[in-house]
Short mmCIF file of C-alpha atoms in Angstrom, two decimals:
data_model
loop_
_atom_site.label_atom_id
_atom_site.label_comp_id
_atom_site.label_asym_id
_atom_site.label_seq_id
_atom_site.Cartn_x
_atom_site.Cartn_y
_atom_site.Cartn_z
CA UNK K 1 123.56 -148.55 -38.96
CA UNK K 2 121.62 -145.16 -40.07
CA UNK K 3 124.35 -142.16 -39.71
CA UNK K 4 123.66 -140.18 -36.39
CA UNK K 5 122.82 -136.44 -36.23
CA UNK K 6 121.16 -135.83 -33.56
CA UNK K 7 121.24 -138.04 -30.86
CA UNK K 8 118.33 -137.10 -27.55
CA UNK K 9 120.37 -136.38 -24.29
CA UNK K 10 117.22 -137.01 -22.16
CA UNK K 11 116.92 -140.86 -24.21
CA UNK K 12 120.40 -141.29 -22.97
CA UNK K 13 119.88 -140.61 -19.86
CA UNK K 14 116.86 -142.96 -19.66
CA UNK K 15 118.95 -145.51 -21.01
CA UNK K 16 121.60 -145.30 -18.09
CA UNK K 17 118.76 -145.60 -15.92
CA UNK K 18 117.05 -148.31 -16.91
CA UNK K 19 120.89 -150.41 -17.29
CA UNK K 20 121.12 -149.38 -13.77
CA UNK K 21 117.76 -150.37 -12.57
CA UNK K 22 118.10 -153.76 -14.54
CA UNK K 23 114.09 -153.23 -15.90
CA UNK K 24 112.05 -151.02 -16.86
CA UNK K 25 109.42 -151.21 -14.34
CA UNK K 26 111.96 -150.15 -11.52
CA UNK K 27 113.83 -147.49 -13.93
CA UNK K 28 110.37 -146.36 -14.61
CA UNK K 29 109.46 -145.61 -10.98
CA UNK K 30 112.93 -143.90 -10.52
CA UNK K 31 112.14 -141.05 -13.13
CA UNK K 32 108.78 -140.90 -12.41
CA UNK K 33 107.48 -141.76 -15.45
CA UNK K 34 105.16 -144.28 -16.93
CA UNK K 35 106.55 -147.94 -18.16
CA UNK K 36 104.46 -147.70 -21.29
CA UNK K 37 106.35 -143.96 -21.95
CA UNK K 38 110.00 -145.65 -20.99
CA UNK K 39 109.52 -148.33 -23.20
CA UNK K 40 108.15 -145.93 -26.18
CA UNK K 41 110.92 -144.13 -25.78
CA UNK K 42 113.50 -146.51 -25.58
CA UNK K 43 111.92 -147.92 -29.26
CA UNK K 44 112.12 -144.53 -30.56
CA UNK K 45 115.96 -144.26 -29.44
CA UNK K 46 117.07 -147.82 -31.12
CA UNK K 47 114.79 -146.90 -34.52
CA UNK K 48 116.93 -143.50 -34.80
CA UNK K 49 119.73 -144.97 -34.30
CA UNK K 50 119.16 -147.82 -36.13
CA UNK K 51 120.73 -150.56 -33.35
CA UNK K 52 119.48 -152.76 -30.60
CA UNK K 53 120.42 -151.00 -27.10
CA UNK K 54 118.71 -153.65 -25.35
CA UNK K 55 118.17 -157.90 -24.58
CA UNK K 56 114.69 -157.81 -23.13
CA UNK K 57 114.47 -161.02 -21.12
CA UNK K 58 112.28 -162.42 -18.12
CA UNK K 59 114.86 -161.83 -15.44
CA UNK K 60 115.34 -158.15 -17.00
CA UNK K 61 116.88 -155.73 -19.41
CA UNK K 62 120.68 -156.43 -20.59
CA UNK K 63 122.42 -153.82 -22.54
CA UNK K 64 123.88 -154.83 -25.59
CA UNK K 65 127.47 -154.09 -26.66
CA UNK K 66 126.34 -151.26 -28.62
CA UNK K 67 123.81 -150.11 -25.47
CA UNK K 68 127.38 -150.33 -23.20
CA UNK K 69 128.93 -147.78 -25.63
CA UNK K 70 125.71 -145.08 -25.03
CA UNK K 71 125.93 -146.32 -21.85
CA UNK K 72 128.98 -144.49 -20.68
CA UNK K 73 128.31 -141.47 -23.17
CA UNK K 74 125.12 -141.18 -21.05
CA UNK K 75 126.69 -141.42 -17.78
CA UNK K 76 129.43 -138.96 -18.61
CA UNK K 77 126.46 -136.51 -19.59
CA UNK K 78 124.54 -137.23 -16.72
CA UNK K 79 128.06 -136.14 -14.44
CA UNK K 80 128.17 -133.22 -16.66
CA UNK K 81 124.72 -131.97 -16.20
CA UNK K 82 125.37 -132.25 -12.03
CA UNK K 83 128.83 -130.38 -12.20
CA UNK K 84 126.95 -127.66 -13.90
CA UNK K 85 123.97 -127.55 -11.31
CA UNK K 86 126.67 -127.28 -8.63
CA UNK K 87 128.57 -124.42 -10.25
CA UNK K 88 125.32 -122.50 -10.32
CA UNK K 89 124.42 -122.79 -7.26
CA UNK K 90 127.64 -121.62 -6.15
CA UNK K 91 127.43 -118.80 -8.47
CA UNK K 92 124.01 -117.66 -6.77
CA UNK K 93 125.63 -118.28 -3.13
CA UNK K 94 123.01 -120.68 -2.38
CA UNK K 95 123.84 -123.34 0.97
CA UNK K 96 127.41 -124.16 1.04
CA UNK K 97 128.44 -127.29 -1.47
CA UNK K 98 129.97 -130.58 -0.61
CA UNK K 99 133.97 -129.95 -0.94
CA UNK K 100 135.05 -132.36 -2.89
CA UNK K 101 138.67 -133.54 -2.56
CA UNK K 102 141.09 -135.65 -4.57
CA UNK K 103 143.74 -137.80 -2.95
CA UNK K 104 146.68 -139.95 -3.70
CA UNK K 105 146.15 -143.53 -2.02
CA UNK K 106 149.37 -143.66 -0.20
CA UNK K 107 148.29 -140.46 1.66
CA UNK K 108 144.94 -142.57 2.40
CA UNK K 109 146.18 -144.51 5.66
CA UNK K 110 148.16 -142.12 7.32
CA UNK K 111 147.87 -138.31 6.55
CA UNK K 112 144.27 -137.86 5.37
CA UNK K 113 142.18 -139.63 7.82
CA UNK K 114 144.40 -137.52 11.09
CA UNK K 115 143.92 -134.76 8.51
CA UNK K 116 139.96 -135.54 8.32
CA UNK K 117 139.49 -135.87 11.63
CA UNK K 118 140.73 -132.12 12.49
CA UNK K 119 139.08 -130.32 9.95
CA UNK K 120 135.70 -132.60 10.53
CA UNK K 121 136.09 -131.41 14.36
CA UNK K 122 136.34 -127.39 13.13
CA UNK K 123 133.25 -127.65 10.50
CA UNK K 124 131.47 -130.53 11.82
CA UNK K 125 128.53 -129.15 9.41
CA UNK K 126 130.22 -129.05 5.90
CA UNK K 127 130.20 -132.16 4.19
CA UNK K 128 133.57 -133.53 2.56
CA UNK K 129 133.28 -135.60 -0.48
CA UNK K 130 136.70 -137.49 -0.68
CA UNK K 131 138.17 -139.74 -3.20
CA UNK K 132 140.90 -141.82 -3.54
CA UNK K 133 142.92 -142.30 -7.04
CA UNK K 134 145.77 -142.56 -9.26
CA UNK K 135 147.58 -139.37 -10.00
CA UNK K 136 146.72 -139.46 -13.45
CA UNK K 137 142.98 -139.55 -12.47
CA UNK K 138 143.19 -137.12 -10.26
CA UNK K 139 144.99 -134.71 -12.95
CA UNK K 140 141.80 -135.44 -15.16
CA UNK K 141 139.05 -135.34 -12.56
CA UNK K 142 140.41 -131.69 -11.46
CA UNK K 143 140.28 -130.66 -15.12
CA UNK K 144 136.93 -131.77 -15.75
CA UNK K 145 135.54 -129.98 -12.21
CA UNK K 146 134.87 -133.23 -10.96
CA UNK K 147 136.98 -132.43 -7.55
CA UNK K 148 137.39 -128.57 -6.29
CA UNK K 149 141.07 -129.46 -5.94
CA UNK K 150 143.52 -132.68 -5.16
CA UNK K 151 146.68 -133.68 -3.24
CA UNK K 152 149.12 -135.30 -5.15
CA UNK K 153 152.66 -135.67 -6.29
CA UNK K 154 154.85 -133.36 -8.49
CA UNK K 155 154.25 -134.41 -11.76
CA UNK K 156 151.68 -133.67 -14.02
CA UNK K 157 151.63 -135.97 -16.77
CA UNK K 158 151.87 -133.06 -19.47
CA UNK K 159 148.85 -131.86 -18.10
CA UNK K 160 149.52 -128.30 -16.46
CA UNK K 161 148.00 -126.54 -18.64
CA UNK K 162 145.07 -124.89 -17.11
CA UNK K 163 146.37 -126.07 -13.10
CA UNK K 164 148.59 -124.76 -10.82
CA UNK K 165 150.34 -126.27 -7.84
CA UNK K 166 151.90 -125.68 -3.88
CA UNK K 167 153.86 -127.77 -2.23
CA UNK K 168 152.75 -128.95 0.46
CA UNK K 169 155.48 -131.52 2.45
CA UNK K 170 158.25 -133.74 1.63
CA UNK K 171 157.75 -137.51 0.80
CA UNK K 172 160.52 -140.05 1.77
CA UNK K 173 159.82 -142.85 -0.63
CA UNK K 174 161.14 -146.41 0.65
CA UNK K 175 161.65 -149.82 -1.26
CA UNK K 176 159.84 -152.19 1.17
CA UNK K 177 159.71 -156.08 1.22
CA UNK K 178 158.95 -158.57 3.57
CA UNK K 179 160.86 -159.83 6.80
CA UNK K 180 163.35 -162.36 5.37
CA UNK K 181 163.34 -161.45 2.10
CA UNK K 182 166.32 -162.59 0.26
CA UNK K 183 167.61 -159.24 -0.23
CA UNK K 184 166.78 -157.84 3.51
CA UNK K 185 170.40 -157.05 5.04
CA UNK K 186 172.40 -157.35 2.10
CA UNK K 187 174.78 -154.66 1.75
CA UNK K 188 175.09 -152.64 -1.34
CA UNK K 189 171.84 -153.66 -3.14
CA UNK K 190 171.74 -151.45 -6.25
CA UNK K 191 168.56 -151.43 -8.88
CA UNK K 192 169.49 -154.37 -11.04
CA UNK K 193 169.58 -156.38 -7.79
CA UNK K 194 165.91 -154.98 -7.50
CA UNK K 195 164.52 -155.21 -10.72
CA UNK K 196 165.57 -158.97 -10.92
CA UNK K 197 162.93 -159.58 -8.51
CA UNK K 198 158.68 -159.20 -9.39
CA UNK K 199 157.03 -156.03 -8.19
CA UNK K 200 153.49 -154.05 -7.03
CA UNK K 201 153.08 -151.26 -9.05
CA UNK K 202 149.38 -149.31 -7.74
CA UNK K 203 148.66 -148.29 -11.64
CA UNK K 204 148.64 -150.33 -14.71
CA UNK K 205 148.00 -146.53 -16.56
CA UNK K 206 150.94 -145.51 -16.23
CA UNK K 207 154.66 -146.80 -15.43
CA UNK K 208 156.07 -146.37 -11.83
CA UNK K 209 156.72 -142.60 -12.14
CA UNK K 210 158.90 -142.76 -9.24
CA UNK K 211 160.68 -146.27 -9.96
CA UNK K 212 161.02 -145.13 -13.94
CA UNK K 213 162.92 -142.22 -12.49
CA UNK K 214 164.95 -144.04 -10.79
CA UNK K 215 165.92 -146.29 -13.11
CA UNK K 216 166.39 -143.92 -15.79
CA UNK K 217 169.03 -142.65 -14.31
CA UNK K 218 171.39 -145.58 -14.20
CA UNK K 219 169.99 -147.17 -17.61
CA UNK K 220 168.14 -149.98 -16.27
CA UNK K 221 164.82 -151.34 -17.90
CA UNK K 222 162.04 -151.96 -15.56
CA UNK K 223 161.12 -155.16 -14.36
CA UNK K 224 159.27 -157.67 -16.43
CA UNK K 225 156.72 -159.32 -13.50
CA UNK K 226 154.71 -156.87 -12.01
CA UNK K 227 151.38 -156.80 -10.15
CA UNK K 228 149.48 -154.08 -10.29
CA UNK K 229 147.29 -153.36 -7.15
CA UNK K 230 145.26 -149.95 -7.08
CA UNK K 231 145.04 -150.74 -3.08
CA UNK K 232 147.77 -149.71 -0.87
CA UNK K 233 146.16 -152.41 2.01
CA UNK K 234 146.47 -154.87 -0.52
CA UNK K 235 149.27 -154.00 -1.91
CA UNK K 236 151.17 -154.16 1.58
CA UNK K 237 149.61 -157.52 1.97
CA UNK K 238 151.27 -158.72 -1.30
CA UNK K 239 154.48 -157.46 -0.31
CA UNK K 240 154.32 -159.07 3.20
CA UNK K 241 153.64 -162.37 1.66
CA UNK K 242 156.01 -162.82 -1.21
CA UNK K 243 159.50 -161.29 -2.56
CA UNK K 244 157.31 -158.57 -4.20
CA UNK K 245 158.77 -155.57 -4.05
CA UNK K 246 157.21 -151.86 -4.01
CA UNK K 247 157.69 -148.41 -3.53
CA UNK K 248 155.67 -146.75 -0.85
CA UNK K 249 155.68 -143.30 1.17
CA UNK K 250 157.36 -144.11 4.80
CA UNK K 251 154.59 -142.88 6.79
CA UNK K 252 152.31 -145.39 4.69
CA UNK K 253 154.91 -148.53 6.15
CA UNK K 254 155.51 -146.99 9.71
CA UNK K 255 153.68 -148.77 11.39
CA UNK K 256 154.52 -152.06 9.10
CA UNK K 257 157.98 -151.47 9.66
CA UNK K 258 157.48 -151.02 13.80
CA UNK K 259 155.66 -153.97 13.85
CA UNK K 260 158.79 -155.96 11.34
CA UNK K 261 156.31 -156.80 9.30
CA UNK K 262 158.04 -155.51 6.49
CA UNK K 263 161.44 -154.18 6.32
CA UNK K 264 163.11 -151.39 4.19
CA UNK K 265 165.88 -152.49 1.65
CA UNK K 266 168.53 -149.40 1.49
CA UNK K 267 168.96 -147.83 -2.19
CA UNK K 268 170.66 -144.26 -2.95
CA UNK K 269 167.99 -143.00 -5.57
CA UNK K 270 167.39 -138.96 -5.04
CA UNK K 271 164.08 -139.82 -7.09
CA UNK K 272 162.98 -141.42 -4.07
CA UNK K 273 162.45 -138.40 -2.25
CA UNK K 274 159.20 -136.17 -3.88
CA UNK K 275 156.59 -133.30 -3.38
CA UNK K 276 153.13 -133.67 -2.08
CA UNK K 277 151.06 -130.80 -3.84
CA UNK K 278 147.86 -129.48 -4.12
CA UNK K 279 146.45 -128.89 -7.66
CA UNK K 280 143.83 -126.40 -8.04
CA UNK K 281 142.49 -125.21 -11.62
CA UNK K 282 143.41 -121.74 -12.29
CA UNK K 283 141.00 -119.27 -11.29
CA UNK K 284 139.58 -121.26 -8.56
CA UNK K 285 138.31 -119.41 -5.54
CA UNK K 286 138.79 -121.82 -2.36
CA UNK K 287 135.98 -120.77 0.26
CA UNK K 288 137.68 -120.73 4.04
CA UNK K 289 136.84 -124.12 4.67
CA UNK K 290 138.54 -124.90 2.02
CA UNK K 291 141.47 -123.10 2.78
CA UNK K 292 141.46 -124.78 6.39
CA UNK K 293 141.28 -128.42 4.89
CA UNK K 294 144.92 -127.53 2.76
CA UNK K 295 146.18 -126.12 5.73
CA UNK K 296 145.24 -129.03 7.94
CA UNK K 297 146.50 -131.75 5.65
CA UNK K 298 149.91 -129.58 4.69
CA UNK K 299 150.56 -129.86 8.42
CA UNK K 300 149.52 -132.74 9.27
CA UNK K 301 151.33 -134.31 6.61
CA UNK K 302 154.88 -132.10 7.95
CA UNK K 303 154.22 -133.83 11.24
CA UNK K 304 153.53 -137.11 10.16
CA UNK K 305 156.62 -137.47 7.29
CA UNK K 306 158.78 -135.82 10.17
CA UNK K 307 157.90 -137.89 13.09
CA UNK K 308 158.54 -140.59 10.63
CA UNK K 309 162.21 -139.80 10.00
CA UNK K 310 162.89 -139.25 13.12
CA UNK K 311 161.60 -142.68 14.47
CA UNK K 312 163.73 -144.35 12.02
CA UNK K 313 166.51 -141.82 12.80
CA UNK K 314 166.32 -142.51 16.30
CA UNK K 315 167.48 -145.81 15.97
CA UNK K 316 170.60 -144.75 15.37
CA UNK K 317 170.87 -141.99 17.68
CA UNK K 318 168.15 -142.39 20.80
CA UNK K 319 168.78 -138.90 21.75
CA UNK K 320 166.62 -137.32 19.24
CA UNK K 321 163.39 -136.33 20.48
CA UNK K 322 159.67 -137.54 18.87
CA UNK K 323 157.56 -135.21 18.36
CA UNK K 324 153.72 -135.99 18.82
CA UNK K 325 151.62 -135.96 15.40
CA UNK K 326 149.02 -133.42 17.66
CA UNK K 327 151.63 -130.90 18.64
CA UNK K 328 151.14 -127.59 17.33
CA UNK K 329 154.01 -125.89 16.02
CA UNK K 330 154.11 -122.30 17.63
CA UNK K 331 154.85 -121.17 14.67
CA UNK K 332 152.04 -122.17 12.73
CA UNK K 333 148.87 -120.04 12.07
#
């Protein structure tokens, strides 16, 4: 392989096209240029670079594994190159952008789409660009502009640098399992008891930060049969058909737990108990729409985590009073 100086963004980005399109006659029609041009130019990129970026067959154009590897360089540039057409035209106050949000999945069936579905009724003409992740994801997408800012949890992954955080509402973490499960009613169940059993972790990336916590604290090692399941549907599904266990946010297993569909198996573990933030990147000047989204989902997510303790709370004690998810708090702005 020749060594590489200079490689041509705009052949890279060609490239990604064409591995999208799957030929060259459709990639060609996408950026408007001529097949004969495409192809030249895809023969001038593998000569330079002395490799084969292509399999040219009948039913289309393959990448090879050394056209994969430009293949996400070129994507990555092609991001890039829209982040920085977005900035601008923020910069010059042009039509209002997309506002692009990060969230946790956990918050995804509960507090975002009540959340959503207030702020979509107060700008009904700004579009919202949402996306579901890992935290660790979300950490890295904020840093590298691809979201305007992200709810998650309270750690950061050793990546504050260049973020800052609010809290936004407490998170009542539960161990759920499924009705009957061997451990369902015991008394006393303590982590070794928990780990013995296989679990659904939502991240293969990184360890349960919540479980590793926990587990830290009374020297136990994690357990050894884990699923991981980036869904929370999914994962809920697992759960409610096996002795997997997980870790899930209570207002994610309400309605799961109503329904005793799955049931909650009692543990003292303060690390079971975290912040929802929003991460912004320093410097970041949030537009009023903006600012009425965090609001929105900081409440919301209040009502919800609150309504949720007291459902469960009211089992003990019947007099306590539920409070709608829609009531307003008078004190709130």
């Amino acid at each position: 392989m020749h060594l590489v100086h200079k490689i041509d963004p705009k052949k890279l980005l060609y490239l990604a096209t064409i591995i999208e399109h799957g030929s060259l006659k459709s990639a060609a029609r996408a950026l408007n240029v001529s097949q004969p041009a495409l192809s030249g130019s895809m023969n001038r990129l593998e000569s330079e670079l002395g490799i084969r970026a292509f399999e040219r067959t009948a039913k289309g154009v393959f990448p090879t594994a050394l056209g994969e590897i430009l293949y996400c360089h070129a994507r990555l540039i092609r991001d890039e190159i829209g982040l920085a057409e977005r900035a601008l035209l923020n910069a010059w106050g042009g039509a209002p952008a997309a506002v692009r949000l990060g969230s946790l999945p956990s918050l995804a069936t509960s507090v975002m789409p009540l959340a959503l579905q207030r702020w979509g009724q107060a700008h009904p003409d700004r579009e919202l660009q949402i996306v579901e992740s890992p935290q660790i994801d979300l950490l890295v997408g904020l840093l590298r502009r691809e979201f305007d800012f992200v709810i998650g949890f309270t750690e950061c992954y050793d990546l504050e640098e260049g973020l800052r955080q609010r809290v936004l509402f407490r998170d009542k973490l539960l161990v759920i399992a499924r009705k009957g499960h061997p451990l369902a009613g015991q008394p006393d169940v303590d982590w070794r008891s928990l780990v013995s059993y296989p679990w659904v972790f939502p991240s293969a990336r990184r360890p349960h930060a919540v479980l590793g916590a926990a587990l830290r604290s009374t020297n136990i090692s994690p357990p050894e049969n884990v699923t991981v399941c980036g869904s929370v549907t999914l994962l809920k599904a697992v759960v409610a058909n096996s002795d997997h266990l997980a870790v899930l946010p209570l207002h994610a297993v309400n309605e799961e737990l109503d329904e005793g569909r799955l049931c909650n198996i009692p543990i003292d573990a303060t690390a079971l108990d975290r912040n929802i933030a929003l991460y912004f990147r320093e410097g970041y000047q949030m537009d009023e729409a903006s600012r009425d989204l965090i609001a929105i989902v900081e409440r919301v997510g209040q009502e919800i985590c609150q309504r949720g303790l007291a459902t469960r709370t009211s089992a003990v004690d019947p007099s306590i009073r539920l409070r709608d998810p829609g009531e307003q708090d008078e004190q709130s702005p």
